Structures are given as C-alpha cells and as structure tokens.
Coordinates of C-alpha atoms in Angstrom, one line a residue:
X5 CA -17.6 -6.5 35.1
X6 CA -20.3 -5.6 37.3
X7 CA -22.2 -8.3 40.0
X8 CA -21.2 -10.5 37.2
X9 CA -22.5 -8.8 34.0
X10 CA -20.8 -7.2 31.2
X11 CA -19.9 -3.6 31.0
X12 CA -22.1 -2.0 28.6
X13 CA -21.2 0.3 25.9
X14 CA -22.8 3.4 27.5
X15 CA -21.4 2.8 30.7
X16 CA -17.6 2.7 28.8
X17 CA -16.8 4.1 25.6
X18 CA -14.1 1.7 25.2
X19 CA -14.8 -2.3 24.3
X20 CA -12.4 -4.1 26.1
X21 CA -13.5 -7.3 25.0
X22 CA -12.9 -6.4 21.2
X23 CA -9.1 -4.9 21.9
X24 CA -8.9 -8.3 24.3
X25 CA -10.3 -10.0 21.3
X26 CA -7.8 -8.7 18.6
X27 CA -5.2 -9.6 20.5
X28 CA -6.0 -13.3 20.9
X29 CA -7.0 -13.6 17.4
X30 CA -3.6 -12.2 16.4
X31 CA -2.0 -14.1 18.8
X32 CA -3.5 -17.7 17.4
X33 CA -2.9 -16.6 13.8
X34 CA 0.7 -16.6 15.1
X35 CA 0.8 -20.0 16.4
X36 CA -1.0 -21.1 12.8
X37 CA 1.9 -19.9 11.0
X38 CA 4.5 -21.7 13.2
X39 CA 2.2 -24.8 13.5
X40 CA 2.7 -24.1 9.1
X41 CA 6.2 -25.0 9.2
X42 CA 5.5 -28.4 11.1
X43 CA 1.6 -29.8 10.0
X44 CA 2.3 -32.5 7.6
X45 CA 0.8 -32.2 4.0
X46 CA 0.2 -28.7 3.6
X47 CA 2.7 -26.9 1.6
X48 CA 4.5 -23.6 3.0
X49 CA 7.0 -21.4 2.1
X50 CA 10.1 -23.3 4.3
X51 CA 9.0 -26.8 6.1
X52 CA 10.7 -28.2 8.8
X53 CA 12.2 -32.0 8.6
X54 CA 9.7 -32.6 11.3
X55 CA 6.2 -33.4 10.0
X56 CA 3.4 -33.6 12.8
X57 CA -0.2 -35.2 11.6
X58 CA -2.0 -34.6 14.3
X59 CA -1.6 -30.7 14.3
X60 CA -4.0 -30.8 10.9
X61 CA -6.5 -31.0 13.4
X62 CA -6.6 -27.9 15.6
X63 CA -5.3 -25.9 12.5
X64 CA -8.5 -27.0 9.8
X65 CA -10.8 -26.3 13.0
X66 CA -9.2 -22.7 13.2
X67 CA -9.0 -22.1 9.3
X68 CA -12.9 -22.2 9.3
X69 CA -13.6 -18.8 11.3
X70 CA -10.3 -17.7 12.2
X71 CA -9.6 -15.1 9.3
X72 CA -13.4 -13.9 9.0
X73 CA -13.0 -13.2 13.1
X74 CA -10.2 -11.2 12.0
X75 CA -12.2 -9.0 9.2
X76 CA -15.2 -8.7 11.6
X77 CA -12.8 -7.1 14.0
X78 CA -11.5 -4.6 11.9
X79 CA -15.0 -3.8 10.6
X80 CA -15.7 -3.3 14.3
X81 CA -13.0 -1.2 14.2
X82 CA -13.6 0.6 11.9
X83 CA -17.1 1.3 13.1
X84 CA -15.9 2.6 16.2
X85 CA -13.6 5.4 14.5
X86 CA -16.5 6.5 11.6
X87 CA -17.7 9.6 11.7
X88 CA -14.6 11.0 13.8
X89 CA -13.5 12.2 10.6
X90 CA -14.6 13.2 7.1
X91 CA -14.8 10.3 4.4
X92 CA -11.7 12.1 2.5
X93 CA -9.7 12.5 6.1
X94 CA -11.0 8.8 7.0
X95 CA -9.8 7.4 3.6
X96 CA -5.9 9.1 4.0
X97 CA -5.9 7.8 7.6
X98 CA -6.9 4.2 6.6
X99 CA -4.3 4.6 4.0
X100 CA -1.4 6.0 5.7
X101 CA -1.7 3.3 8.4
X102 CA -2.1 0.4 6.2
X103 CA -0.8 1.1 2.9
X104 CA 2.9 2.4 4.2
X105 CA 3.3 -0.5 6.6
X106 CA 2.5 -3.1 3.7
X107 CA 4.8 -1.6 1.1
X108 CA 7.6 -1.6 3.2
X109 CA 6.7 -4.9 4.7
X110 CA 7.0 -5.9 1.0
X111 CA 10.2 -4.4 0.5
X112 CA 11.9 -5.6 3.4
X113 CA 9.9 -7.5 6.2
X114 CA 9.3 -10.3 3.3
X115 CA 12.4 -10.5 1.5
X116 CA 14.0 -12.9 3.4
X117 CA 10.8 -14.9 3.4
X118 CA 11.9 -15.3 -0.3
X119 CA 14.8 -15.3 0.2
X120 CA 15.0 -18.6 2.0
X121 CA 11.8 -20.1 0.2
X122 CA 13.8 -19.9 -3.1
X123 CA 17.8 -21.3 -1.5
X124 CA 15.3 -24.1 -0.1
X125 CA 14.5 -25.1 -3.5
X126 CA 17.8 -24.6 -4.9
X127 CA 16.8 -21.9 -7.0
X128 CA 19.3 -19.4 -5.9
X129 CA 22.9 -19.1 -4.7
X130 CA 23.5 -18.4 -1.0
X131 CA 23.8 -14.9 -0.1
X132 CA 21.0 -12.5 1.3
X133 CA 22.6 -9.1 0.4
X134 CA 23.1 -9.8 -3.5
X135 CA 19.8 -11.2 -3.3
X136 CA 18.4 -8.0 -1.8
X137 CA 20.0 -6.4 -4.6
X138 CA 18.1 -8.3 -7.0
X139 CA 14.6 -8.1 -5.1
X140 CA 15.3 -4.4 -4.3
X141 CA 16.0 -3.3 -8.2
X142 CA 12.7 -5.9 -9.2
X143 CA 15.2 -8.2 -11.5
X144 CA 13.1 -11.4 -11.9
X145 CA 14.1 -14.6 -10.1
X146 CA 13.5 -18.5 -11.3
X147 CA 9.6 -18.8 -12.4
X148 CA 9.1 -21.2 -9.0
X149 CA 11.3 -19.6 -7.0
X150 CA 7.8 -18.3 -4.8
X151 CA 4.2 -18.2 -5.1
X152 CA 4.7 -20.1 -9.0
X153 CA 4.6 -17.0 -10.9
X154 CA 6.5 -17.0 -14.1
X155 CA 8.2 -13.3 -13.7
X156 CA 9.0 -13.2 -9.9
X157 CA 9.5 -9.5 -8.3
X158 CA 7.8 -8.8 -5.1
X159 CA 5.4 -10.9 -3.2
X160 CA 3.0 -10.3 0.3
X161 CA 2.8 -13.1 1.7
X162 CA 1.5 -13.1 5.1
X163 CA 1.0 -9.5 4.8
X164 CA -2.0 -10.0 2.3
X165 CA -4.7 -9.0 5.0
X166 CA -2.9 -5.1 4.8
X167 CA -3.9 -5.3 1.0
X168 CA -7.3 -6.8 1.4
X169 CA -8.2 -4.9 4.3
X170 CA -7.5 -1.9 2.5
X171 CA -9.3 -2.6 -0.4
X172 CA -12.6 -3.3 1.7
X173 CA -12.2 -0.2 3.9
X174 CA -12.1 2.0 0.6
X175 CA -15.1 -0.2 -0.4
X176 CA -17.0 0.9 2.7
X177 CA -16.7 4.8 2.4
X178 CA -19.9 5.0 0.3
X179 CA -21.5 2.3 1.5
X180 CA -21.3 3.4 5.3
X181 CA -22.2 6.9 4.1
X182 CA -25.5 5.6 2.5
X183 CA -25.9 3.4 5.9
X184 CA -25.8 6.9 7.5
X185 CA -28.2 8.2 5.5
X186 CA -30.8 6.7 3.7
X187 CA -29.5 2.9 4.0
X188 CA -29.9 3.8 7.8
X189 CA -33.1 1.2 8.2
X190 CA -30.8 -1.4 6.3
X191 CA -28.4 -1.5 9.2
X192 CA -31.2 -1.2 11.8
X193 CA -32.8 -3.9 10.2
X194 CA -29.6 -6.5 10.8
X195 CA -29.1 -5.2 14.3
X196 CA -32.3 -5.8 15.3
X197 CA -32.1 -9.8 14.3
X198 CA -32.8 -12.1 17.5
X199 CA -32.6 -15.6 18.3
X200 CA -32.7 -18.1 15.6
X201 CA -32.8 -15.3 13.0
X202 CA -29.6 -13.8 14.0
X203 CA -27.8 -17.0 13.5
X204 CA -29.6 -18.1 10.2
X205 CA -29.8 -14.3 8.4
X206 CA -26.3 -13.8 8.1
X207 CA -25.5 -17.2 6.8
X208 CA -27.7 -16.6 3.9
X209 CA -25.2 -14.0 1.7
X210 CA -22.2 -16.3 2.5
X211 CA -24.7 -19.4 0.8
X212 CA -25.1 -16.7 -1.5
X213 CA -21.5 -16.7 -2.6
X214 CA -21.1 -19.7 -2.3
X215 CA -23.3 -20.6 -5.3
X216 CA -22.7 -17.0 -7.2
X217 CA -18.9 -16.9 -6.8
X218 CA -17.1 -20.1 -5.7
X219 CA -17.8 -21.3 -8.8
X220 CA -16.1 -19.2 -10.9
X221 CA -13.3 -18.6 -8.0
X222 CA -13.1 -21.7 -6.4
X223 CA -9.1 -21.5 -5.2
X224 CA -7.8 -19.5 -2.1
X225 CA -5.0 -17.6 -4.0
X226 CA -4.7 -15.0 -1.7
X227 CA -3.5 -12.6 -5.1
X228 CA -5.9 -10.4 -4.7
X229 CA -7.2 -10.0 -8.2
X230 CA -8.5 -13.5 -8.9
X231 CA -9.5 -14.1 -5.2
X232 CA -12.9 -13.2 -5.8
X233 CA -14.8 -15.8 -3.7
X234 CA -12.2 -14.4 -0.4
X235 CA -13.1 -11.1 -1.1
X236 CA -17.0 -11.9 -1.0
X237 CA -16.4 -13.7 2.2
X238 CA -14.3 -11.6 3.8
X239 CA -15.8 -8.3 2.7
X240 CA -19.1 -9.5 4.3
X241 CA -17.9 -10.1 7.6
X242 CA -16.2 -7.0 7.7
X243 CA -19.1 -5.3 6.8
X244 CA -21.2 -7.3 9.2
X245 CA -18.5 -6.0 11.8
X246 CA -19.3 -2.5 10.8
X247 CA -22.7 -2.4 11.6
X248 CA -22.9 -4.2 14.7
X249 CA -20.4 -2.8 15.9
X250 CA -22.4 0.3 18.1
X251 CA -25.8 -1.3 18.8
X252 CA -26.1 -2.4 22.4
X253 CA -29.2 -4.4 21.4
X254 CA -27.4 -7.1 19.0
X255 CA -24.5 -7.2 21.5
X256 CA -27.1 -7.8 24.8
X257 CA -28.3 -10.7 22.2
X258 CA -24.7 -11.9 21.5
X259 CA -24.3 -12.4 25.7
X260 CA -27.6 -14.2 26.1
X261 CA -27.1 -16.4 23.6
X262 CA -23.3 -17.4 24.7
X263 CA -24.1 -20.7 26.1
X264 CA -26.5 -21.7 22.8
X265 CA -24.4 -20.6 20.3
X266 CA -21.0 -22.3 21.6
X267 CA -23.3 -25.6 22.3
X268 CA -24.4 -25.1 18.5
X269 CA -21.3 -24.2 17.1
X270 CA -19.1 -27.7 18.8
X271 CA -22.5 -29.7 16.8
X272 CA -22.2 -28.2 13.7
X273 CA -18.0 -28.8 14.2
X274 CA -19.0 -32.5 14.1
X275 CA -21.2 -32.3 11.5
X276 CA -18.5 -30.3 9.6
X277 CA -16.0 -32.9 10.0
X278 CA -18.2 -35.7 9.3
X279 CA -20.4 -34.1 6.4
X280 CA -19.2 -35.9 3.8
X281 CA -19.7 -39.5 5.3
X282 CA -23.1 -38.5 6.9
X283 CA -24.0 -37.5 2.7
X284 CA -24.9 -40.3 0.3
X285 CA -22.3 -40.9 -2.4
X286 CA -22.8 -38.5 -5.5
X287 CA -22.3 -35.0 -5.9
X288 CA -26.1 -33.9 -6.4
X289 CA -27.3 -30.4 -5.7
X290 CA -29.0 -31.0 -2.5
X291 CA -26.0 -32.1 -1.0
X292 CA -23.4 -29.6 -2.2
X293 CA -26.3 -27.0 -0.7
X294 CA -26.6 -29.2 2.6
X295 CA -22.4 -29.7 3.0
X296 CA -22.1 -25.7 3.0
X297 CA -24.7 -24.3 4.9
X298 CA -23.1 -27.2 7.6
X299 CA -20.1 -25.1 6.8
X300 CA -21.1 -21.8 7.1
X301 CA -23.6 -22.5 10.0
X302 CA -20.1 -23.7 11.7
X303 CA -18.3 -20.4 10.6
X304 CA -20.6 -18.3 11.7
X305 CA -21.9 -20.0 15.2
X306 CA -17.9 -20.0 16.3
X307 CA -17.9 -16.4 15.5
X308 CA -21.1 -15.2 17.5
X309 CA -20.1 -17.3 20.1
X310 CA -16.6 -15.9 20.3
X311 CA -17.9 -12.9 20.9
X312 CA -20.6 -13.4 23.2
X313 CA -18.1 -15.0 25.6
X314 CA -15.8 -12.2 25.0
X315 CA -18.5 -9.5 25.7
X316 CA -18.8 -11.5 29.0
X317 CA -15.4 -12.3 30.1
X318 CA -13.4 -9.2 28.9
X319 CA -15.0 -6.2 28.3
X320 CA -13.3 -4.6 31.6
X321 CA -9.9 -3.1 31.9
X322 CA -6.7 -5.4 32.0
X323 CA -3.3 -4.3 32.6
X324 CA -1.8 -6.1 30.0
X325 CA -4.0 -5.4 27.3
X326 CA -3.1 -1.1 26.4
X327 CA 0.8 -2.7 25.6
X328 CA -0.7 -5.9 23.6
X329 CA -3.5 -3.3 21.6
X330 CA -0.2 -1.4 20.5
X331 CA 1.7 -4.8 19.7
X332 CA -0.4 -6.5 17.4
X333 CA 0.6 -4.8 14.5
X334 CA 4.2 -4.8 14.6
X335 CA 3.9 -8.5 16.2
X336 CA 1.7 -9.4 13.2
X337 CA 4.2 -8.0 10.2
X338 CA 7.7 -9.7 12.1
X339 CA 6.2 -12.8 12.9
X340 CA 6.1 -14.9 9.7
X341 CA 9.7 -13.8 8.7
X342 CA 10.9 -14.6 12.2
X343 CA 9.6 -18.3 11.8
X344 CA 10.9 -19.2 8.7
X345 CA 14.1 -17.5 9.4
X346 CA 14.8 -19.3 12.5
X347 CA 13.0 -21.9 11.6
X348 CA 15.3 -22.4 8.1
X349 CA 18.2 -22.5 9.8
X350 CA 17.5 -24.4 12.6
X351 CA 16.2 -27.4 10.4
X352 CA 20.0 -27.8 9.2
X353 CA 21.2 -28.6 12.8
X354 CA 18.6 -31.2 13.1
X355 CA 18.2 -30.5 16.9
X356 CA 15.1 -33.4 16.9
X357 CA 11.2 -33.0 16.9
X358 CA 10.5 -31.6 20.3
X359 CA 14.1 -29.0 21.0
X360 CA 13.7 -27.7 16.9
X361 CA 9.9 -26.6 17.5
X362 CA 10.3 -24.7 21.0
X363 CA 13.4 -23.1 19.8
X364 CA 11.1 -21.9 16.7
X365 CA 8.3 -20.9 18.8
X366 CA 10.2 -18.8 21.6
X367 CA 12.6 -17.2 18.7
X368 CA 9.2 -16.2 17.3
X369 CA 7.3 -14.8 20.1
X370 CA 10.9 -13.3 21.8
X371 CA 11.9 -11.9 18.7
X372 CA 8.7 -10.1 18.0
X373 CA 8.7 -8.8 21.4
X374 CA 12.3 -7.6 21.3
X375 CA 12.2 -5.8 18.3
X376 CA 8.6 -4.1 19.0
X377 CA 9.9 -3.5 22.0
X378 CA 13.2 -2.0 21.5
X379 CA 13.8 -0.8 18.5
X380 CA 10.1 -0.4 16.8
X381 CA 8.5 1.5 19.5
X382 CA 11.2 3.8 20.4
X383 CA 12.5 4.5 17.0
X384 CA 10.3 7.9 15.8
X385 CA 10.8 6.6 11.8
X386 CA 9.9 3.3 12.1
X387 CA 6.7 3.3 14.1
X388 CA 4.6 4.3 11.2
X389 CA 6.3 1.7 9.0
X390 CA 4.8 -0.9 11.4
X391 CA 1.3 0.8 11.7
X392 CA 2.1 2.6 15.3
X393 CA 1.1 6.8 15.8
X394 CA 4.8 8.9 16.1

C-alpha cells in the first residue's frame, strides 16, 4: 500500500490481494473438510465418534459463498493469463495442468479415501494393497461402498472442482473470444456497474437459475452430469471473475464500497438465517422468490465484500505468500485423504473430543506441508501430477 490506499493495477502487474485471496480461500476450504469429519448431522465419507453441533454454524455461513469465491478466483485467473496464448495453446495449457493432476488424483490421491469409506461400512475386508488392486484394474465394489452408485470404480471426491473447473474453462474459449471482439461492450457494460447496481445486476442470472434450473436439478450431486443447477451457479461466477478481472474502474468500486457491502452482507446473513420464520407459513410464489433473492443477495454481498477488503488490505507483497501461491494446489489435492486417513484411524483409539480433533488437524496441515514440501516440490515427475511447472 501506498499513504494507505491500494496498489493499483497499473502501478503493479501483479494482484497480490487475489494470490493472498486464493490462498485463504483454500486454506478455509481445508478447515471445512476437517470440521466434515466432526459437524454433527451431515453425512461424510469417514465421521469421527465425536459429533460437534455447534460447528453447523460457521460451516452453513461458509457453504453460502465459499465455493463461488473459489470459481470467481479462478475466472480471475484466468483473465489474467488470456491472450498470453492462442485459444488452441490456452486450451492444452488449462488441460495439462488440470486434467493430469485430477486423473491421477483419482487413481491414487483418492483411493484410500475409498478405501476407508467402504472398511467403515463393513463393506470390504481390511487390506489397502488388494484393494488397490481391485480399484486400480476398475473391478466393481459393494453398490454402497461410496457415493451410492450401483457399479462402483473410480470416484473424485474432493477433487470435483479439477473436473468442473475444467469444463467451464473449455466453456469460456469462445465466449472470451467473442468478449474480445464483438461481445467487447457486453463486458464493458458489467464493468462499468456502480453502486446499488453492481450489487443487484449480478444477482439477477443467479435468480435466473434459480427458477430455470433448480427445478429440474434441485440436489447438489457434485457428479457432474446431473449437477446442472452447480454448473449454472458456478459457471457464472467464474465468468463474472473473468471479466472483472482487468478493469481498474469495477475494482476502485469494490474498495469504496468495502465498508457498505460487509455492513450489507452481516444483514442479509440474518435475514438468511432467519428467512423462513420472518415468511408466513405456505410455500406461495412470492415467498420462494423473496427466500432466494435473501440468499443470493447474501452470496453475492460476502463475495464483493471479500474482495473489496482484500483489494485494501493485501494487494502488496508478502513474504509468505510466493511459497503459499505454489502450495495451494498440491495442499488442496492431499488434504482430504490426509483427514480421513488420520482421522479413521485415530477414531479407533478414542483419544477424547478435544486430543482426537487437534491430532487430525495438525496431521492435516503438517502432512500437507511435508509432502509439498519434501517430496512434491523436489521431485521433477510429480510436480505436474500435483499442478506445479517442472
């Protein structure tokens, strides 16, 4: 920063603040997953003899902008590499770092995921390598063994955001081509949206898939092929990430209204979590309209506000953030399969609700460092297997 202000994007060509940003956002998506094995009524792969109520809390207020943060990220990303590249060399690139990373986290990052999802149910007989030699030559396993399919091979898991990710970068080829060209004043258009327009405009699509969609698609499957209501709300925030990404203007906008949006966004929190009392009795059509607009108005005000406080507080150089930039991906792939791992096999000592969880955190967070550390980083053949450059 500068006497207080934000470095602007002309001044440096690199965005601190959305590196900085990644980073945390990875970094709570972590904690989600190890806060999975303990918050009490949600079903996971492993859970821990140690159910905790009150963490339903901080993880619902999360789930509501949490992944779209993520996606609008990467279409900032994104953004920020275009036109380096032709749209053929930009489509290889996109899949060479995310396809090869997801197929071998498939093979091998998230067997033992399975592995111990299905020996928790009883399904299987213990012993990881003659199961790898089942999941390895695609035998099936028991029809509930994971994810409730009848024919079990392979599964993603965690690592579904690769797949999706994917999927809407390929997606975004032609349209960021005709947003170069003749769909230029379209992205002018949204980048030029101010005050109470820029937080009611791009609410509007996501209202629009709500009533288009979610119908149709109304369960999270994470699948990919009858996740059709995800897709429409993921794809748009990744494409709203794309074109904000470069315009100084919307981001100047962003940082001035910091202190409105956050106010907004802890309102429409309450409102969120107390829209259904506040709303007669009855399922009418008003009130299903009212009840999401509360939600996406939440959604989206959390996001603006995220990074209009990011803007101000870290766009400028930190020495800890080149090493976390270059350990979000690797960190992201191990962690899941680190926590139910560890966490599995701690549950059987029964070590007590507050020894069991730190054990499970700082396996989780030491193991991803050590590995990323030394072995991932410094190994030429795996770094591209966990999305690093040779």
């Amino acid at each position: 920063m500068r006497n207080g202000t934000a470095i602007s994007a002309s001044e440096n060509a690199r965005r601190y603040d959305i590196d900085a940003l990644r980073v945390l956002a990875f970094g709570l998506l972590i904690l989600f997953h190890v806060g999975m094995f303990y918050v009490a009524d949600w079903g996971w792969h492993v859970k821990s003899n140690y159910p905790v109520e009150w963490l339903q809390l901080p993880m619902a207020f999360t789930s509501q902008w949490r992944m779209p943060l993520i996606f609008m990220i990467s279409g900032l990303a994104v953004s920020f590499i275009w036109g380096k590249y032709s749209a053929g060399e930009f489509a290889l690139r996109r899949i060479w770092r995310l396809l090869v990373p997801f197929l071998f986290g498939m093979a091998f990052i998230i067997a033992p995921q399975c592995y111990y999802e299905a020996l928790n149910k009883g399904l299987i007989e213990p012993g990881f390598l003659r199961f790898m030699r089942q999941y390895l030559t695609f035998q099936d396993f028991p029809g509930e063994a994971w994810a409730g399919e009848e024919q079990i091979h392979w599964t993603w898991n965690h690592l579904w955001y690769l797949l999706y990710l994917l999927f809407y970068t390929m997606l975004l080829i032609p349209i960021a081509s005709f947003m170069d060209g003749r769909g230029q004043a379209v992205r002018e258009r949204f980048q030029k949206l101010r005050g109470a327009w820029l937080v009611l405009v791009p609410v509007l699509p996501l209202l629009a898939w709500f009533n288009v969609v979610f119908p149709y698609f109304p369960d999270v499957t994470r699948a990919f092929y009858d996740d059709w209501y995800s897709h429409a709300m993921y794809g748009t925030f990744f494409l709203y990430g794309f074109l904000i990404a470069r315009d100084q203007g919307f981001w100047s906008e962003l940082l001035r209204l910091r202190k409105v949006t956050l106010s907004l966004a802890i309102v429409f929190y309450f409102l969120f979590l107390a829209r259904h009392s506040l709303l007669p009795d009855g399922t009418s059509a008003w009130q299903n309209q009212l009840s999401a607009l509360i939600t996406y108005l939440n959604r989206w005000l959390w996001i603006i506000a995220i990074f209009g406080w990011g803007y101000r507080l870290l766009n400028r150089p930190m020495k800890w953030l080149p090493y976390a930039t270059e350990a979000v991906y690797p960190w992201y792939i191990l962690h899941q399969t680190i926590t139910i791992v560890v966490g599995y096999n701690l549950t059987q000592l029964r070590l007590g609700p507050v020894v069991e969880p730190a054990l499970v955190l700082l396996a989780t967070i030491g193991g991803c460092l050590l590995l990323h550390e030394f072995v991932i980083r410094r190994t030429r053949f795996l770094r591209p297997l966990f999305g690093l450059k040779y």
